[in-house]
DNA sequence: CACAATTGCGCAATCGATTGCATAAATATT
DNA sequence: AATATTTATGCAATCGATTGCGCAATTGTG
């Protein structure tokens, strides 16, 4: 028969006829313990395969050594890149990463956030769901003084750390790019306007139009959830206008792709007859035919920065809130 | 000034002049508590925003309500799909998912696994790193009787639950497909042969050749780590052979893509002059030009199954080990 | 050699929730 | 009305690691 339970410091203490406190101290390299005892303890700990019980230690220390990350969908290139970046930094710093996805549903997000609170995460990194809500669940973090970093999709209402790409400049640049390509009547597929991200992209779009002496025509802007199907619906709508656009700035690459396929299937040549640009630089946008010009969002970097930011808040009790704006890059393709 | 610490059952107990045990029981809907006290307790708990401290509860209950997942790289479509599937099932069952990536490095994997052990995960789902090792860290799970599920990349050496796709049939089918397209001399880019996955894919390839009366030529098979650069190196090698192949079955889509681009840049027309197939159905393989035929690996489903399997082991103490073989699907494209 | 300073270690409380057992109070039974 | 039963609650130990304080043994000082 095998011993069921993992060895604890008490087991080691009993074996060596010393106290658990000494074992605990020895394993933490406390200088108050003599070298001799220390060696004995460490040797035995290794031989019995002792692993400290993090739950006990965390309980006592009132910290979980865990940071939470919540994204709308794990299985999306940009988000998984962010997660990857967070994990890298967090792991190096000795933190565990717990993860959850909201599926863009406010209710699931709330439920997740409560669960993260119950798990006493030391900090939370979140890209909030598209579905709007009152964000009470996030304000709790402020009240309890738990570090919180919003990334990518942020809202002005919550005063905390934020990491975003320069959506305004991004929107401006892709639109400018379309104009430079000779397109005159440029539509825009915008994301939910409760999120700063999509507001900024749209503002960049509008600014680029105005700078180039093109008047802003509201009928050319369609706001939706930027899912693949939404892209198709929106393109249909736009193309049915009395004077349809000759180019579209899509709020993300997903809709850019679905729009492109839809138009191509209808015999519209891209980019000769019609211009399409996206936003995000999803990996597919490079390899589709024709490849899509888009704005690169540095996901991995964003994750690293988010992790660094939250760790500095956790460990140095940094009080001030920062908003990091990462530069975007226009990637010109076919 | 704000109260620093979260309210505990003791705070609630003191407030109501009752004992902590009663509070604890009330919050668990224990029938031994009168309706009246229960209501009082729940009302107060809500009003002070009480959230049970999972660390304390887990310590006492000797379970973490956590399942760990380790993948080589989070930011890879197939893996993030698996993670997404795991998260979905785990969250519904009230479990937290902790995640880490090995970057295909044996040392990091070992370190991660130890950290997962220290965190006392209730179960671990892992796709092991390519870099070979002795797998002692995984055997620990068997010894300690902690549920373990290997997925995608598995090894025969460890006796535990496994979820794989039918790599043999997959390898067989794509090769068969190339043969049917009229290719005669088919090369193979194989992954590390310490992983069952890649062994099976290769065996499927060999079997398909033999079934079609084509003799197996070892010089046409190159084994590497299937990174993008590896694909280019391997193609160069193959094309420099005295009698180069006219088609390649690449061990994954990444190498299929890099090979394709390499060949295309050298004026070789695909699929007219040369056949390429991949494995995994990464999203890009559908939209590249020409689109790549490949084998679909149902990542999301695999994640769900892995989570279900591990939960059944955790909760029903299911003793027997299963190996689930998920069907693959040949996706014929250009 | 007597006393002070240092070193090495143990005691016991603590973190917050859980639970077997005991006890008091309320209700039922004869 | 007296005893048996049920109901509602509390006590105290437990999970495993940590740490302030205290005490004894060792080394140092004059």
XYZ file of C-alpha atoms in Angstrom, chain A residues 1-330:
330
model
C 0.000 0.000 0.000
C 1.091 3.461 -0.746
C 0.972 6.426 1.562
C -1.988 8.426 0.391
C -1.006 11.887 1.421
C 1.883 14.013 0.319
C 4.628 14.549 2.880
C 4.351 17.763 4.856
C 6.845 19.722 6.842
C 5.456 17.973 9.910
C 6.332 14.586 8.512
C 9.851 15.761 7.905
C 10.033 17.329 11.353
C 8.874 14.170 13.080
C 11.333 12.058 11.162
C 14.231 14.265 12.219
C 12.966 14.958 15.706
C 12.823 18.666 15.215
C 10.001 21.144 14.950
C 8.019 22.057 11.883
C 9.064 25.665 12.264
C 12.660 24.684 11.759
C 11.803 22.717 8.671
C 9.820 25.594 7.282
C 12.658 27.983 7.914
C 15.261 25.655 6.498
C 13.341 25.279 3.281
C 13.209 29.026 2.975
C 16.922 29.343 3.485
C 16.462 31.244 6.663
C 19.918 32.130 8.042
C 18.768 31.446 11.563
C 19.027 27.744 10.869
C 22.416 26.056 11.164
C 23.974 24.679 8.055
C 23.983 21.179 9.453
C 20.272 20.990 10.204
C 19.519 22.712 6.966
C 21.359 20.083 4.974
C 19.686 17.245 6.801
C 16.298 18.764 6.169
C 16.865 19.455 2.525
C 18.248 16.005 1.948
C 15.237 14.359 3.539
C 12.849 16.694 1.756
C 14.316 15.674 -1.556
C 14.348 12.020 -0.779
C 10.681 11.924 0.214
C 9.754 14.167 -2.693
C 8.444 16.971 -0.588
C 6.578 19.742 -2.422
C 5.260 22.647 -0.393
C 1.504 22.839 -0.385
C 0.852 26.117 -2.098
C -2.694 26.254 -0.835
C -1.559 26.233 2.765
C 1.211 28.667 2.114
C -1.021 30.983 0.155
C -3.664 30.917 2.828
C -1.173 31.880 5.451
C 0.452 34.527 3.311
C -2.814 35.923 2.079
C -1.779 35.861 -1.509
C -2.409 33.362 -4.241
C 0.591 33.916 -6.464
C -1.892 33.708 -9.229
C -2.929 36.123 -11.865
C -6.150 35.725 -13.779
C -6.719 36.441 -17.414
C -10.080 36.724 -19.084
C -10.583 37.024 -22.802
C -13.645 36.798 -24.985
C -12.353 33.737 -26.779
C -9.164 31.857 -26.091
C -9.153 30.382 -29.520
C -8.499 33.607 -31.383
C -5.106 34.455 -32.635
C -4.773 37.851 -31.064
C -6.015 36.704 -27.681
C -4.012 33.535 -27.555
C -0.962 35.629 -28.406
C -1.706 37.869 -25.454
C -2.200 34.893 -23.180
C 1.052 33.456 -24.360
C 2.839 36.697 -23.510
C 1.221 36.889 -20.098
C 2.120 33.328 -19.316
C 5.730 33.832 -20.246
C 6.267 36.781 -17.963
C 4.138 35.425 -15.153
C 5.815 32.045 -15.114
C 9.261 33.592 -14.933
C 8.121 35.635 -11.966
C 6.815 32.529 -10.227
C 3.161 33.194 -10.799
C 0.465 30.842 -11.946
C -1.921 31.927 -14.660
C -5.573 31.021 -14.495
C -7.603 31.543 -17.564
C -11.191 31.842 -18.606
C -13.183 32.989 -21.604
C -16.323 35.078 -21.596
C -17.561 34.159 -25.065
C -18.428 37.838 -25.236
C -21.301 37.248 -22.844
C -21.694 39.720 -20.024
C -23.161 37.135 -17.700
C -20.394 34.670 -18.154
C -17.879 37.424 -17.670
C -19.460 38.446 -14.391
C -19.537 34.890 -13.233
C -15.895 34.392 -14.178
C -14.806 37.532 -12.427
C -16.568 36.466 -9.242
C -14.887 33.129 -9.422
C -11.523 34.846 -9.846
C -12.287 36.924 -6.789
C -13.155 33.833 -4.812
C -9.879 32.341 -5.911
C -8.200 35.472 -4.593
C -6.175 36.163 -7.700
C -3.470 38.695 -6.988
C -4.407 40.567 -10.118
C -6.634 40.328 -13.143
C -5.944 41.018 -16.785
C -9.043 41.288 -18.870
C -10.295 42.174 -22.287
C -13.943 42.790 -21.651
C -16.852 41.245 -23.480
C -18.594 43.103 -26.246
C -21.971 42.714 -24.652
C -22.399 45.805 -22.548
C -23.109 45.751 -18.843
C -22.681 48.078 -15.925
C -19.162 46.864 -15.095
C -19.925 46.617 -11.386
C -17.955 43.408 -11.267
C -14.848 45.252 -12.398
C -15.316 48.125 -10.041
C -15.095 45.627 -7.226
C -11.418 45.308 -8.020
C -10.914 48.975 -7.487
C -12.790 48.885 -4.221
C -10.818 45.948 -2.947
C -7.651 47.389 -4.312
C -6.803 44.385 -6.421
C -4.644 45.206 -9.421
C -6.599 45.219 -12.636
C -5.392 45.672 -16.177
C -7.756 46.171 -19.062
C -6.306 45.443 -22.447
C -7.400 45.868 -26.004
C -11.023 46.503 -25.229
C -11.261 49.084 -22.526
C -13.824 51.471 -21.216
C -13.326 54.984 -19.965
C -15.657 54.433 -17.020
C -13.180 52.321 -15.105
C -10.151 54.011 -13.694
C -7.332 51.501 -13.789
C -4.370 50.338 -15.851
C -5.005 49.962 -19.509
C -3.064 48.678 -22.438
C -4.325 49.408 -25.856
C -2.994 49.746 -29.291
C -3.269 53.106 -30.871
C -6.621 52.394 -32.424
C -7.144 55.939 -33.509
C -3.922 56.037 -35.470
C -4.622 52.561 -36.761
C -8.022 53.556 -38.048
C -6.552 56.689 -39.475
C -3.762 54.912 -41.266
C -5.742 52.177 -42.958
C -8.285 54.699 -44.122
C -5.548 56.966 -45.382
C -4.098 53.964 -47.158
C -7.368 53.279 -48.933
C -7.606 56.907 -49.974
C -4.073 56.810 -51.322
C -5.014 53.772 -53.355
C -7.553 55.940 -55.083
C -10.728 54.834 -53.376
C -13.273 57.606 -53.003
C -16.226 56.296 -51.149
C -15.073 54.376 -48.157
C -17.381 52.492 -45.827
C -16.646 51.328 -42.327
C -17.744 48.321 -40.396
C -17.534 49.364 -36.771
C -17.563 47.330 -33.584
C -19.731 47.983 -30.532
C -19.531 51.616 -29.575
C -19.473 50.974 -25.858
C -15.865 49.898 -26.267
C -13.210 52.551 -26.556
C -11.304 50.426 -29.037
C -13.973 50.597 -31.663
C -14.816 54.205 -30.961
C -11.199 55.107 -31.614
C -10.951 53.085 -34.785
C -13.999 54.805 -36.093
C -12.736 58.216 -35.066
C -9.506 57.540 -36.883
C -11.514 56.645 -39.930
C -13.569 59.826 -39.730
C -10.488 61.948 -39.158
C -8.756 60.490 -42.199
C -11.785 61.230 -44.350
C -11.996 64.815 -43.189
C -8.265 65.420 -43.525
C -8.632 64.395 -47.137
C -11.618 66.568 -47.777
C -14.074 63.708 -47.904
C -17.276 64.357 -46.027
C -18.365 61.813 -43.478
C -21.422 59.899 -44.590
C -23.111 58.129 -41.735
C -24.949 55.731 -44.014
C -21.628 54.168 -44.935
C -20.959 53.090 -41.382
C -22.477 49.940 -40.017
C -22.068 48.947 -36.423
C -22.225 45.284 -35.450
C -20.455 42.589 -33.461
C -17.816 41.913 -36.081
C -18.448 38.224 -36.329
C -17.924 36.530 -39.623
C -21.636 36.525 -40.482
C -22.009 40.132 -39.415
C -19.445 41.020 -42.031
C -21.480 39.432 -44.787
C -24.721 41.067 -43.654
C -23.053 44.435 -43.480
C -21.482 44.169 -46.903
C -24.822 43.232 -48.384
C -26.382 46.254 -46.793
C -23.652 48.562 -47.980
C -23.732 47.236 -51.514
C -27.461 47.750 -51.674
C -27.163 51.450 -50.996
C -28.167 53.775 -53.807
C -24.521 54.756 -54.053
C -22.515 51.869 -52.658
C -18.972 52.345 -51.379
C -15.914 51.338 -53.371
C -13.924 50.275 -50.334
C -14.479 49.173 -46.757
C -12.418 49.485 -43.636
C -13.491 46.466 -41.617
C -13.260 46.656 -37.852
C -11.309 43.402 -37.702
C -9.752 40.810 -39.960
C -12.531 38.320 -39.513
C -15.066 40.565 -41.163
C -12.496 41.664 -43.724
C -12.083 38.067 -44.753
C -15.761 37.209 -44.853
C -16.493 40.406 -46.779
C -13.761 39.670 -49.226
C -14.943 36.150 -49.901
C -18.510 37.368 -50.271
C -17.540 40.023 -52.803
C -15.170 37.773 -54.680
C -17.887 35.177 -55.069
C -19.986 37.882 -56.673
C -17.356 38.612 -59.252
C -16.013 41.770 -57.728
C -12.275 41.984 -58.204
C -10.180 42.918 -55.226
C -8.258 45.159 -55.072
C -8.939 46.361 -58.608
C -12.626 47.166 -58.208
C -12.937 47.319 -54.507
C -10.695 47.961 -51.520
C -10.784 46.066 -48.270
C -8.649 46.500 -45.207
C -8.861 44.832 -41.851
C -7.523 45.286 -38.376
C -5.528 42.870 -36.195
C -3.193 41.076 -38.526
C -4.598 37.671 -37.853
C -2.224 35.100 -39.318
C -4.600 34.243 -42.117
C -4.628 37.761 -43.468
C -1.068 37.295 -44.660
C -1.689 34.135 -46.592
C -5.143 34.586 -48.046
C -5.443 35.465 -51.647
C -5.367 38.324 -52.119
C -3.643 39.028 -48.864
C -5.322 41.672 -46.789
C -3.773 44.927 -45.692
C -4.322 45.363 -42.037
C -3.084 46.863 -38.821
C -0.768 44.711 -36.765
C -1.698 44.406 -33.131
C 1.273 43.178 -31.159
C -0.539 40.566 -29.096
C 2.399 38.809 -27.559
C 4.017 42.088 -26.577
C 0.759 43.317 -25.183
C 0.515 40.237 -23.000
C 4.030 40.718 -21.733
C 3.394 44.357 -20.949
C 0.133 43.550 -19.241
C 1.845 40.977 -17.067
C 4.694 43.314 -16.217
C 2.286 46.044 -15.342
C 0.209 43.895 -13.081
C 3.239 42.386 -11.399
C 4.617 45.806 -10.647
C 1.297 46.719 -9.094
C 1.194 43.543 -7.072
C 4.752 43.623 -5.859
C 5.666 47.259 -5.598
C 2.205 48.331 -4.680
C 2.506 50.875 -7.428
C -0.439 53.163 -6.877
C -0.725 55.243 -10.002
C -2.561 53.979 -13.024
C -1.006 53.967 -16.427
C -2.429 53.665 -19.861
C 0.041 52.122 -22.229
C -0.575 52.824 -25.866
C 1.288 50.421 -28.097
C 2.003 51.561 -31.614
C 0.226 49.903 -34.471
C 1.799 49.093 -37.748
C 0.184 49.343 -41.103
